[in-house]
PDB file of C-alpha atoms and ligand atoms in Angstrom:
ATOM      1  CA  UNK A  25      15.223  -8.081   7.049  1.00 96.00           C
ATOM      2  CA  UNK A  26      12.807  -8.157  10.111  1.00 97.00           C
ATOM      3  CA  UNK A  27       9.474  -9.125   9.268  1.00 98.00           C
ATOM      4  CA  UNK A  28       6.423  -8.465  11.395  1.00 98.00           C
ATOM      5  CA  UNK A  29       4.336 -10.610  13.126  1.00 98.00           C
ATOM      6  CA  UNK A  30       1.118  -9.311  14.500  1.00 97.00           C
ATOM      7  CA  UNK A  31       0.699  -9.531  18.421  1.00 97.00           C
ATOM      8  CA  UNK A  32      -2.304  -8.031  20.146  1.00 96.00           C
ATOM      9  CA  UNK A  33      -1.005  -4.873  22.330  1.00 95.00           C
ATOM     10  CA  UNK A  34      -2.630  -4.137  25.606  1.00 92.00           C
ATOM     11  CA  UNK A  35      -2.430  -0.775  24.551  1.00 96.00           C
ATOM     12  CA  UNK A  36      -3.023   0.894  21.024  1.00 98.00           C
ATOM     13  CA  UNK A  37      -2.928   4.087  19.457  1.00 98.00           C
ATOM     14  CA  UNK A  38      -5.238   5.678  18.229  1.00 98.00           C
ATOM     15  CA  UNK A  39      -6.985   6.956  14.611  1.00 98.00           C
ATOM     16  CA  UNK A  40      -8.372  10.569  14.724  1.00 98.00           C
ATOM     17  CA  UNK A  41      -9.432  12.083  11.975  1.00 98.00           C
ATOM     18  CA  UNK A  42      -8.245  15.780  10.697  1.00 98.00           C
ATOM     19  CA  UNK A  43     -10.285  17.551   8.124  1.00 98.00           C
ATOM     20  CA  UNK A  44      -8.708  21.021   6.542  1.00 98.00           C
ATOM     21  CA  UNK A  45      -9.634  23.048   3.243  1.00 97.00           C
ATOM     22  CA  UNK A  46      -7.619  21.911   0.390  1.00 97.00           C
ATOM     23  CA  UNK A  47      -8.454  23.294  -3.641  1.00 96.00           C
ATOM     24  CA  UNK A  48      -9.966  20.843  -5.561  1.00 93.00           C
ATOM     25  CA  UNK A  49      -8.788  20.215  -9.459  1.00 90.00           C
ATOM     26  CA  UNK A  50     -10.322  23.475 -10.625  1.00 92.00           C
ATOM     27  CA  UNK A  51      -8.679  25.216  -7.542  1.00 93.00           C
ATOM     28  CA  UNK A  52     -11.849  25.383  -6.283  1.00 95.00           C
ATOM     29  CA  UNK A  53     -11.671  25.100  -2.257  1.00 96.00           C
ATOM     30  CA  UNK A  54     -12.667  21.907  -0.997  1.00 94.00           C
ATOM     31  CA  UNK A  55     -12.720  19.603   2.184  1.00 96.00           C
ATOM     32  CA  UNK A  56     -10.174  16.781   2.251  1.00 97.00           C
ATOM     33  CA  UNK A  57      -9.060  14.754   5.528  1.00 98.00           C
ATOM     34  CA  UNK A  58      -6.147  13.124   6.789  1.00 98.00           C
ATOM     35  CA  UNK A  59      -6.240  10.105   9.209  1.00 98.00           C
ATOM     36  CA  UNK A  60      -3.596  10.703  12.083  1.00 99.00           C
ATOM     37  CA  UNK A  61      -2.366   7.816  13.838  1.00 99.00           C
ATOM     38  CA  UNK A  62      -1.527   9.145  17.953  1.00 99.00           C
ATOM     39  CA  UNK A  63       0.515   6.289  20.246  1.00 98.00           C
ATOM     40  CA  UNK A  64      -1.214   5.225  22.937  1.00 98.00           C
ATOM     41  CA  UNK A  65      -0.444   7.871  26.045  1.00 98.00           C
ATOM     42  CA  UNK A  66      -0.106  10.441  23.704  1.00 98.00           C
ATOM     43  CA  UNK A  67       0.346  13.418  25.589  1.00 98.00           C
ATOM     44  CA  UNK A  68       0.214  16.934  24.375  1.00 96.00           C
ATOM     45  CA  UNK A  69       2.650  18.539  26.829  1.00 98.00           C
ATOM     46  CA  UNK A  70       5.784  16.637  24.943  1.00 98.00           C
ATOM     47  CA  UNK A  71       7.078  16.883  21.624  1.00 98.00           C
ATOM     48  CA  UNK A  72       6.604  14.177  18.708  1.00 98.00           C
ATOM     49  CA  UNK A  73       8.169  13.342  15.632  1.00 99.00           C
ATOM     50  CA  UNK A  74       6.176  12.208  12.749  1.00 99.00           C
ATOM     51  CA  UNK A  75       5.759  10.579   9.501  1.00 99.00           C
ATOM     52  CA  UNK A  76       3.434  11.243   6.835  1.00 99.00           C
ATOM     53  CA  UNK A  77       2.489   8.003   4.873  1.00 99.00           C
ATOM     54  CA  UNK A  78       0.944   8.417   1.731  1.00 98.00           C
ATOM     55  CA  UNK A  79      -1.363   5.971  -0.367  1.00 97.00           C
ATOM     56  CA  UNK A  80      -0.563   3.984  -4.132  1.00 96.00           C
ATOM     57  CA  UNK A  81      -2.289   4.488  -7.074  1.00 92.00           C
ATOM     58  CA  UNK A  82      -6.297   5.145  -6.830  1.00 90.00           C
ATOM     59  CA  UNK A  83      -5.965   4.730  -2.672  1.00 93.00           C
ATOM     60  CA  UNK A  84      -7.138   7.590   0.291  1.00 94.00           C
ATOM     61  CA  UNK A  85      -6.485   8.346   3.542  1.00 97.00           C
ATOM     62  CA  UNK A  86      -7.646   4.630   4.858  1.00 97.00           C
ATOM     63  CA  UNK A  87      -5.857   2.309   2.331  1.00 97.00           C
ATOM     64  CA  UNK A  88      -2.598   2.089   4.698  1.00 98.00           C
ATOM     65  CA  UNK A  89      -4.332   1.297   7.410  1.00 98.00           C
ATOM     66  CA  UNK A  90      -7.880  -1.185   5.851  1.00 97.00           C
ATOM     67  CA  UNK A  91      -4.969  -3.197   3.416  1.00 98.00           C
ATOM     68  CA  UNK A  92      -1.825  -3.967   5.574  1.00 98.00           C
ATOM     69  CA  UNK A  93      -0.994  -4.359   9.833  1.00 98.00           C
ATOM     70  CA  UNK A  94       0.708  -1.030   9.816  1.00 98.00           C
ATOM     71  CA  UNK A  95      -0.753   0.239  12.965  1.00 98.00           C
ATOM     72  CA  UNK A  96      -0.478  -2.866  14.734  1.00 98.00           C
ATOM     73  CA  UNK A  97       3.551  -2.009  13.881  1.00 98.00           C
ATOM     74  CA  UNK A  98       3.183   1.064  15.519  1.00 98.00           C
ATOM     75  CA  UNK A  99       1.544  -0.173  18.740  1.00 98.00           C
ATOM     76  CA  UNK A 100       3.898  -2.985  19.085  1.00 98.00           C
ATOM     77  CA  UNK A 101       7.169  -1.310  18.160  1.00 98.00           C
ATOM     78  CA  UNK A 102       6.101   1.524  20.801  1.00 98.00           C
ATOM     79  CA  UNK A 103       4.935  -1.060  23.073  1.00 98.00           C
ATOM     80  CA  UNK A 104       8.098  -2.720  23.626  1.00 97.00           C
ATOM     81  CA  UNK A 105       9.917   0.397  23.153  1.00 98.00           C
ATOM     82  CA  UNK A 106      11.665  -0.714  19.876  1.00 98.00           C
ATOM     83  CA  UNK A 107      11.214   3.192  18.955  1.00 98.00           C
ATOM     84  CA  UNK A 108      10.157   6.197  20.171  1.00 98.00           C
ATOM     85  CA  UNK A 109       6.996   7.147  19.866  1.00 98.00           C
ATOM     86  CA  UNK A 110       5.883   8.842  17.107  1.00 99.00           C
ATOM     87  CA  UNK A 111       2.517  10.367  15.271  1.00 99.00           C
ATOM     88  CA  UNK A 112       1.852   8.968  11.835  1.00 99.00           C
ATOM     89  CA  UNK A 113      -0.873  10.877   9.310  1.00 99.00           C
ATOM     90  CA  UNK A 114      -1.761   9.097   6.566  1.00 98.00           C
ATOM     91  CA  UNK A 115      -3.460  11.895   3.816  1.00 98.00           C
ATOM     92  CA  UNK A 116      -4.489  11.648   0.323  1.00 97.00           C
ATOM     93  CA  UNK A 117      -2.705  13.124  -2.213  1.00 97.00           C
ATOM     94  CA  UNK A 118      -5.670  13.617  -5.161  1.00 94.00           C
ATOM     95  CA  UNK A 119      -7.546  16.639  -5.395  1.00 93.00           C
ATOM     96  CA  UNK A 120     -10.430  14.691  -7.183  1.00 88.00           C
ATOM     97  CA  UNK A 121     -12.680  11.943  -5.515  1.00 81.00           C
ATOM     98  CA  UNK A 122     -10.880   9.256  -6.612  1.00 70.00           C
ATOM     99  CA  UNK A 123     -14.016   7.528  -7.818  1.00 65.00           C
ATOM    100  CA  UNK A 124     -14.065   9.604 -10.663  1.00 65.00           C
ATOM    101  CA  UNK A 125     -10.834   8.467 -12.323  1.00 63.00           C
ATOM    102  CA  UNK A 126     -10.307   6.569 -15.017  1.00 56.00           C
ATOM    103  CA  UNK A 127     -11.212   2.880 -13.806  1.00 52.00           C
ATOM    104  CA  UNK A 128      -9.372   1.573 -16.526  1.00 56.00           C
ATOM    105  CA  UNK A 129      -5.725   1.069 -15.420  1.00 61.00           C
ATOM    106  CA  UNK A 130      -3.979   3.961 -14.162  1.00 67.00           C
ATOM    107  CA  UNK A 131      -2.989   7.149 -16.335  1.00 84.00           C
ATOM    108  CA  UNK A 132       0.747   7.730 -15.225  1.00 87.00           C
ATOM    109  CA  UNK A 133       0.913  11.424 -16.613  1.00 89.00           C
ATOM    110  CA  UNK A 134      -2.729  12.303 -14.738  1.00 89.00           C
ATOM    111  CA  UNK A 135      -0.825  10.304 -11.202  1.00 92.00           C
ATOM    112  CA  UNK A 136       1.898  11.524 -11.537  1.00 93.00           C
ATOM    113  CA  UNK A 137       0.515  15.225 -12.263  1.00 93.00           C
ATOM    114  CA  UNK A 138      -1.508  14.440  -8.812  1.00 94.00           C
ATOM    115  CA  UNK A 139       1.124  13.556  -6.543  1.00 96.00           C
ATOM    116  CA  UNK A 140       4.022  16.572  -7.579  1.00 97.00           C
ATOM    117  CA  UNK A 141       0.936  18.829  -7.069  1.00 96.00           C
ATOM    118  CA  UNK A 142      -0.055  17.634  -3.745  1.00 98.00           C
ATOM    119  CA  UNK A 143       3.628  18.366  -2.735  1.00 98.00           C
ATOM    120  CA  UNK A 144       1.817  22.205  -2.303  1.00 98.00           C
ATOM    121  CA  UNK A 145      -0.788  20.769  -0.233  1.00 98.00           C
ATOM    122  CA  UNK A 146       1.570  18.935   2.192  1.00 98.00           C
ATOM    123  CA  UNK A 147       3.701  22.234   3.095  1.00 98.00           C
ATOM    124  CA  UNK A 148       0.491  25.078   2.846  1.00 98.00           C
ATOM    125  CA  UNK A 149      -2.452  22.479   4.333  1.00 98.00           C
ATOM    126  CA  UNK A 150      -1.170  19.374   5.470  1.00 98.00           C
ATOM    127  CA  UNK A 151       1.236  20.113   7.564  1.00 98.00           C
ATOM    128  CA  UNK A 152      -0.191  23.031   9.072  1.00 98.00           C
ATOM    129  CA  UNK A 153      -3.626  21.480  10.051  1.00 98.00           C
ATOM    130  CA  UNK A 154      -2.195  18.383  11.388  1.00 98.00           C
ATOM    131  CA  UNK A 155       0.637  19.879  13.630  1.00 98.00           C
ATOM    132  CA  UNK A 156      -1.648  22.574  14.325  1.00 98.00           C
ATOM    133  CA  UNK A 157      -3.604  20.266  16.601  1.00 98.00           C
ATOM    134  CA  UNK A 158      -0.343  17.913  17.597  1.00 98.00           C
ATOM    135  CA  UNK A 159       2.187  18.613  19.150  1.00 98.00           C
ATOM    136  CA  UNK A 160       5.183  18.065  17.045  1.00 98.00           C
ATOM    137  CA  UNK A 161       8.495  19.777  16.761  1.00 98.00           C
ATOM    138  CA  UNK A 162       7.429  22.351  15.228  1.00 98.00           C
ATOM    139  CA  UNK A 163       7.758  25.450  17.179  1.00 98.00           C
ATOM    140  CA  UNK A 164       5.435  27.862  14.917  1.00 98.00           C
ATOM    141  CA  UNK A 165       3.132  26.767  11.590  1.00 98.00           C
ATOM    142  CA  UNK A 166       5.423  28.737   9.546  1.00 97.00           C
ATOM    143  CA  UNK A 167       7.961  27.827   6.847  1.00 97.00           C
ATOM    144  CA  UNK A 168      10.502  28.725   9.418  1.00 98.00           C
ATOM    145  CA  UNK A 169       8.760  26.877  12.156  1.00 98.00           C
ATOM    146  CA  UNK A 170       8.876  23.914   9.637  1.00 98.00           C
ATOM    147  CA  UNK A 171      12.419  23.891   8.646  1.00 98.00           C
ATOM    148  CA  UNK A 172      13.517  24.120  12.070  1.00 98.00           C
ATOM    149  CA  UNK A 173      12.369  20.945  12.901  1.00 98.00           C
ATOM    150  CA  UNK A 174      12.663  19.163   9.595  1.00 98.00           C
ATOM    151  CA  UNK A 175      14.806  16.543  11.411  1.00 98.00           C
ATOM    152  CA  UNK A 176      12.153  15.499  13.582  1.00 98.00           C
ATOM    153  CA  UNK A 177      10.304  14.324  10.247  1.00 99.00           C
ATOM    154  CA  UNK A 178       9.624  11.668   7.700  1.00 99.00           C
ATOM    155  CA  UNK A 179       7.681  11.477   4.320  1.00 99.00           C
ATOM    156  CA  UNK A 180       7.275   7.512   2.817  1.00 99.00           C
ATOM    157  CA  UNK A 181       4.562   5.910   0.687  1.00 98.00           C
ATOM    158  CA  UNK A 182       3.405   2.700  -1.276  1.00 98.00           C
ATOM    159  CA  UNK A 183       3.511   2.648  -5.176  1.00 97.00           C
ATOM    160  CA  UNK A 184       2.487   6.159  -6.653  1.00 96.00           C
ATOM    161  CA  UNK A 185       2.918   7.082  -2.776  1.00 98.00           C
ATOM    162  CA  UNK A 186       6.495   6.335  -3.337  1.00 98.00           C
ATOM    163  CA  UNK A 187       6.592   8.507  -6.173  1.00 98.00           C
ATOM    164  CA  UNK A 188       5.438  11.801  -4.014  1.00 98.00           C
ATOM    165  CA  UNK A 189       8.114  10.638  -1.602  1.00 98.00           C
ATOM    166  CA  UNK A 190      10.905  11.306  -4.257  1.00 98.00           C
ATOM    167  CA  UNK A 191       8.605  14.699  -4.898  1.00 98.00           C
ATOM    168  CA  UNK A 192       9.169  15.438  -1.741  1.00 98.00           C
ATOM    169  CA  UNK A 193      12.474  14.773  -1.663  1.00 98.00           C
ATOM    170  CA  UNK A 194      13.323  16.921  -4.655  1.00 98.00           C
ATOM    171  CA  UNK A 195      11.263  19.986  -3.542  1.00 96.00           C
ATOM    172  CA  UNK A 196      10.075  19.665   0.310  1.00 98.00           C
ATOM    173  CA  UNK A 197      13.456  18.691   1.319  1.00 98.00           C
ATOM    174  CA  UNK A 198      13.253  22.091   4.133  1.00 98.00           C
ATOM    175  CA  UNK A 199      10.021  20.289   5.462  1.00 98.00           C
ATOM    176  CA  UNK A 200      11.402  16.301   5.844  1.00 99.00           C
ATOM    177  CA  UNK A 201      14.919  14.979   6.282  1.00 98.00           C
ATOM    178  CA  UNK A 202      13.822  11.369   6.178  1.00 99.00           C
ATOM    179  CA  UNK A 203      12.397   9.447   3.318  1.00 99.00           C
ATOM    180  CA  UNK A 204      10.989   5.896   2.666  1.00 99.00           C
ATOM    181  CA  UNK A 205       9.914   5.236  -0.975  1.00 99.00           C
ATOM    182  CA  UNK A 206       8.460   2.149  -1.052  1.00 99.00           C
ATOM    183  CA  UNK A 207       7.783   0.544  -4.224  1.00 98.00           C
ATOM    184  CA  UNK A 208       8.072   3.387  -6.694  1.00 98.00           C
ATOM    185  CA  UNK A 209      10.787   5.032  -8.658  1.00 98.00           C
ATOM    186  CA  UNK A 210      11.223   8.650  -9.095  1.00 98.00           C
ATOM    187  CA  UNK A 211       9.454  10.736 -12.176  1.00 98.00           C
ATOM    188  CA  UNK A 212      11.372  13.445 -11.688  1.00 98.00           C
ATOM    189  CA  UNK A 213      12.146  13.102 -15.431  1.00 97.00           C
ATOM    190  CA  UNK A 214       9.467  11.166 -16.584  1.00 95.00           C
ATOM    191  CA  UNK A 215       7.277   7.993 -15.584  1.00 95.00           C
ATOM    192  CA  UNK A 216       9.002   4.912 -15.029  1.00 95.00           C
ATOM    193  CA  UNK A 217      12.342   7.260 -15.401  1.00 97.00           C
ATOM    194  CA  UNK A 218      14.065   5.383 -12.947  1.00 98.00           C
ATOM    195  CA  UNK A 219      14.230   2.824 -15.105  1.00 98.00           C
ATOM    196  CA  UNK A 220      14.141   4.483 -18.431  1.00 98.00           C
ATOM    197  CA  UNK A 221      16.422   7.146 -17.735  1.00 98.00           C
ATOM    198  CA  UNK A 222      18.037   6.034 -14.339  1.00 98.00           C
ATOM    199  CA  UNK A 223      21.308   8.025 -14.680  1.00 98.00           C
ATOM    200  CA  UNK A 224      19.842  11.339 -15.441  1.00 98.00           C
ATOM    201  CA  UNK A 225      17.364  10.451 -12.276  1.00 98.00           C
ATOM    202  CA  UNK A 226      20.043  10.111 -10.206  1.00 98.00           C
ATOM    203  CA  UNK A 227      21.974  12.726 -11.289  1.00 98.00           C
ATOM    204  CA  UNK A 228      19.465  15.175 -11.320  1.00 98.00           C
ATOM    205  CA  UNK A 229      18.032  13.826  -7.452  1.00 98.00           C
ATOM    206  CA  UNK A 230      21.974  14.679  -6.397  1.00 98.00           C
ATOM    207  CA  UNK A 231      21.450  18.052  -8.034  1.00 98.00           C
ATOM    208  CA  UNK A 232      18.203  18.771  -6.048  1.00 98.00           C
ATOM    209  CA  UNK A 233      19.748  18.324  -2.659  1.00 98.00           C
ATOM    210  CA  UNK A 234      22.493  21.172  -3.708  1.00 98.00           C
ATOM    211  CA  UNK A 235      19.971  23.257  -5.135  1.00 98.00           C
ATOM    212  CA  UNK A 236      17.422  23.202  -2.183  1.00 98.00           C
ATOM    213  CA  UNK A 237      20.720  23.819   0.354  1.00 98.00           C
ATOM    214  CA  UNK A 238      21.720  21.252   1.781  1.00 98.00           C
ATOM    215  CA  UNK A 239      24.516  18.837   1.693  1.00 98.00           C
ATOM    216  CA  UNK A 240      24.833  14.858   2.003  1.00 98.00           C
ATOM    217  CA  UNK A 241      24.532  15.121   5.931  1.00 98.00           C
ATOM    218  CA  UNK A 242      21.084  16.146   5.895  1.00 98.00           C
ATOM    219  CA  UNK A 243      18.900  13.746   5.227  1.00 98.00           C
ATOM    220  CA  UNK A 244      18.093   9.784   5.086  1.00 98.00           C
ATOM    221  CA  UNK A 245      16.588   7.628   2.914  1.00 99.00           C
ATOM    222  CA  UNK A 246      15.178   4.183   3.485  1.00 99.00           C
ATOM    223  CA  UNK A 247      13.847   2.555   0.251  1.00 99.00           C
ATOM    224  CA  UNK A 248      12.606  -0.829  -0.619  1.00 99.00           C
ATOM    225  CA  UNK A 249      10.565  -3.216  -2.745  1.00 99.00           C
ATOM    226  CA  UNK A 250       9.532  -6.735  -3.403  1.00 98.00           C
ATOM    227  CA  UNK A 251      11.567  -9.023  -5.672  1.00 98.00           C
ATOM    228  CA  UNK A 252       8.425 -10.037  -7.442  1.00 98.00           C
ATOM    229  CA  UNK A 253       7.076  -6.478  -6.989  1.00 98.00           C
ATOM    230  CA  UNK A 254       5.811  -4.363 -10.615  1.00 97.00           C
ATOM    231  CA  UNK A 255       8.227  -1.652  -9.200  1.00 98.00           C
ATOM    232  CA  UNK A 256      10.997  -3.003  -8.819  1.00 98.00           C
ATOM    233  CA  UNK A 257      12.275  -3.575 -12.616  1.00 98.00           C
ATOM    234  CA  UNK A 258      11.891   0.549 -12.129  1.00 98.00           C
ATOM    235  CA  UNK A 259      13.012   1.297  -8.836  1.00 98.00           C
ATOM    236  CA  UNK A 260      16.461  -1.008  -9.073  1.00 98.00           C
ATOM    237  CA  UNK A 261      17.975   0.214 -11.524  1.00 98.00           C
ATOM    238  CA  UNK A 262      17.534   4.463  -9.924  1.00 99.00           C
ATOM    239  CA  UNK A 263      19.200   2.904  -6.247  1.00 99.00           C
ATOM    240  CA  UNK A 264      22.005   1.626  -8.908  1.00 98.00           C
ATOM    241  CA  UNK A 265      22.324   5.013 -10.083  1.00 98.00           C
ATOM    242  CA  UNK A 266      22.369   6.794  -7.232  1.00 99.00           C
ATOM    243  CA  UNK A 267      24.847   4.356  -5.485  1.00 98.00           C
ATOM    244  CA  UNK A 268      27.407   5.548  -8.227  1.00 98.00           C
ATOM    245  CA  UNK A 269      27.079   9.264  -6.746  1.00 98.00           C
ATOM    246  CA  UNK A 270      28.188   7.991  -3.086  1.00 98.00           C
ATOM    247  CA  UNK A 271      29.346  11.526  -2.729  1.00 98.00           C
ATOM    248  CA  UNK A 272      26.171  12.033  -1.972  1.00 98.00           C
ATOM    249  CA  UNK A 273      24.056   8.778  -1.998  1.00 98.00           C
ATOM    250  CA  UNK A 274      25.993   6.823   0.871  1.00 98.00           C
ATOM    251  CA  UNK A 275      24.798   3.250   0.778  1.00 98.00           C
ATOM    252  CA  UNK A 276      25.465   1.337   3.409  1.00 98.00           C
ATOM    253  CA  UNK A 277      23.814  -2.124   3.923  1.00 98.00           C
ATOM    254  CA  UNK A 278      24.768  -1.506   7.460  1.00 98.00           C
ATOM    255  CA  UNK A 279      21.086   0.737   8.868  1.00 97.00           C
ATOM    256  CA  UNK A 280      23.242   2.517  11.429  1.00 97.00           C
ATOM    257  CA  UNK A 281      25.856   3.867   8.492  1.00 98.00           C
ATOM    258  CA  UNK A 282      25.611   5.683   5.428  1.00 98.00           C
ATOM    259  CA  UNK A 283      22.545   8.001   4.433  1.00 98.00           C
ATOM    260  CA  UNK A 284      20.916   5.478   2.235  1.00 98.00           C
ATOM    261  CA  UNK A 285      19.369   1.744   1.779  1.00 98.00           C
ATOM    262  CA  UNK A 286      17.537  -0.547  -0.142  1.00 98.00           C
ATOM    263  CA  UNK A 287      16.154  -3.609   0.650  1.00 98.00           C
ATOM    264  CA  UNK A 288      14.371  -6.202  -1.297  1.00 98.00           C
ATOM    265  CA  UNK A 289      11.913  -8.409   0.241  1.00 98.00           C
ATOM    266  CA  UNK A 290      12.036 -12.240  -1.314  1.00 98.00           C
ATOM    267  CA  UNK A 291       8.824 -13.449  -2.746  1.00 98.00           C
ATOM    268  CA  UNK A 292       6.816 -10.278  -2.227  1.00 98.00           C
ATOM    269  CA  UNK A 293       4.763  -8.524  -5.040  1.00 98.00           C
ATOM    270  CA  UNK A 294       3.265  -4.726  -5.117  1.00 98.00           C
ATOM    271  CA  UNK A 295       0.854  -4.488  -2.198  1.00 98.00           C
ATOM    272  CA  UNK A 296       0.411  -2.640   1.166  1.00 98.00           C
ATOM    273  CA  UNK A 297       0.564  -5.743   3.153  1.00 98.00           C
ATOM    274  CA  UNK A 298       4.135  -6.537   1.628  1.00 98.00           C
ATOM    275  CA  UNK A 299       5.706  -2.849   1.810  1.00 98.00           C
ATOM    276  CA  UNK A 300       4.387  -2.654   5.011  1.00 98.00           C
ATOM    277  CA  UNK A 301       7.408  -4.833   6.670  1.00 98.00           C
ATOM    278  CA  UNK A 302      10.012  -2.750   5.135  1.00 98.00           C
ATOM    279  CA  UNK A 303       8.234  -0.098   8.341  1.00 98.00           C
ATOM    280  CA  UNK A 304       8.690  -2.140  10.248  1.00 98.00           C
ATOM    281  CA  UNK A 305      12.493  -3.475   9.466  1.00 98.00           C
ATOM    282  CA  UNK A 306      13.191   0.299   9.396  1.00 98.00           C
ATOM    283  CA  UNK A 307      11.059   1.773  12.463  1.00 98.00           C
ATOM    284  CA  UNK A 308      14.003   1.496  14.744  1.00 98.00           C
ATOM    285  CA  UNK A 309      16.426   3.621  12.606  1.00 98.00           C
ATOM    286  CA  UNK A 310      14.205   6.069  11.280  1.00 98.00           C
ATOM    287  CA  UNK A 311      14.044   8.729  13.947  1.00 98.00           C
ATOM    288  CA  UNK A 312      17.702   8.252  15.538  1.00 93.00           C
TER     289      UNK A 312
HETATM  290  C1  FER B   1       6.237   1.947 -10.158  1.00 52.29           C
HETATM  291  C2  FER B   1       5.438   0.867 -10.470  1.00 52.29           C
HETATM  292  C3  FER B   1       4.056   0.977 -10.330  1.00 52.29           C
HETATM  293  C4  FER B   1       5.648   3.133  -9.714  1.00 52.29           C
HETATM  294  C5  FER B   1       4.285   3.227  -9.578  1.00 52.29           C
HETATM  295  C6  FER B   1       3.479   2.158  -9.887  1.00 52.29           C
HETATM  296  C7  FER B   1       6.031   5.334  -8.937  1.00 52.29           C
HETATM  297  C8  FER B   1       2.049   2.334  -9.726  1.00 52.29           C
HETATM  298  C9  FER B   1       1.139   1.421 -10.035  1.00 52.29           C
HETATM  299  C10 FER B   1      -0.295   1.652  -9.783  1.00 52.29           C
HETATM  300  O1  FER B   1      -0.678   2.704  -9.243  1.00 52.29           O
HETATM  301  O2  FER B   1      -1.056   0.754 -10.105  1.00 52.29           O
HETATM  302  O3  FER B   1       7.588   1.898 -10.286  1.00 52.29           O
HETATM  303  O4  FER B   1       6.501   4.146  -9.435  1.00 52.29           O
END
């Protein structure tokens, strides 16, 4: 894989901030925000792709961007025109200040609970405050506007991020046709189920696609962990899983075939600043 070295950029993107009314955990409305990364010379006359990026475990809309070099990836692959540009938002998927979570250890049920809920948020708030204001492909804010331009983007995420990825992918799949779980398995049957119950995970992913309406030609995914990375005991054993359903699951080693990859990063353990290579070994594929 390519990894990324950081190299100062003449010119950078930049980090606006997009605030819209969310419900809070008693479905109360509340305020939430979403940091939205726009490449430098953005210019509202065109049309951008874009890929939401979502947080790990007890993280917000800053924890991509304060723990790893992602933006610096996006300057510099943008910079030397190793992709297209494209606008990146980076939300947070709780609907509680995370602050008043449990600080000891994380409760996978309550997570897990958090991030298939927030799939709601993404398609009634998220997506229309953020491409409200940019200009994306989406021709109108509606769930028609949205489909219509589902190719032009991507959902991916660290850890529990990862996790609302495959959420997304099992119930927003009208909304994103490209996917990067990063360090996380699926709970679509339960947590740690890619592990625990990897077949039925599989099976039942394959089963989502069909059920949603679309086939094997509709969307990509790009996943990918650390060998010494707390995910990947879980995660491995799902992209087995799914590899045995090629008729829909179409590995391919190869980035340019197939609709699906893993790759494993030597050395690396569960943290933004690892994941975040896997971007950039993937940024040049994602949108093509
Ligand atoms: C996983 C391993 C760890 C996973 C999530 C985590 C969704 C989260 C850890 C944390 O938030 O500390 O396979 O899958």
């Amino acid at each position: 894989m390519k990894l990324h070295c950081w190299k100062d950029i003449d010119y950078r993107g930049t980090v606006v901030r997009v605030d819209y009314e969310a419900l809070d955990i008693k479905g109360m409305p509340w305020m939430k925000y979403a940091n939205v990364y726009l490449p430098y010379g953005y210019d509202e006359t065109k049309s951008y792709n874009i890929l939401y990026l979502i947080h790990g475990g007890g993280g917000n809309p800053d924890a991509w961007l304060d723990c790893s070099q992602i933006k610096n990836v996006f300057d510099q692959a943008f910079y030397e025109k190793i992709a297209e540009p494209f606008i990146v938002v980076f939300p947070c998927f709780y609907n509680l200040i995370p602050s008043t979570r449990k600080v000891e250890g994380v409760d996978a049920y309550f997570e897990g609970s958090q991030v298939l809920g927030f799939q709601k948020e993404l398609r009634e708030k998220v997506l229309p405050a953020v491409e409200g204001r940019f200009h994306t492909w989406a021709r109108s804010l509606t769930p028609e506007g949205f489909k219509a331009s589902r190719t032009h983007r991507a959902i991916g995420g660290f850890s529990m991020g990862s996790c609302a990825t495959w959420y997304a992918f099992q119930c927003n799949l009208d909304l994103f046709s490209i996917f990067l779980p990063l360090s996380g398995d699926s709970w679509i049957v339960e947590p740690r189920g890619g592990k625990d119950d990897a077949e039925r995970t599989a099976a039942l992913l394959a089963e989502k696609v069909k059920e949603q309406g679309y086939t094997k030609d509709d969307f990509s995914i790009f996943a990918a962990t650390g060998r010494e990375d707390i995910a990947w005991e879980n995660l491995t054993p799902q992209i087995e899983a799914m590899k045995a359903i090629p008729e829909m699951f179409d590995y391919s080693e190869d980035l340019s075939k197939g609709n699906f990859h893993y790759v494993v990063k030597e050395n690396a353990v569960h943290a933004y600043e690892e994941v975040y290579h896997h971007i950039w070994n993937y940024i040049d594929r994602l949108f093509v």
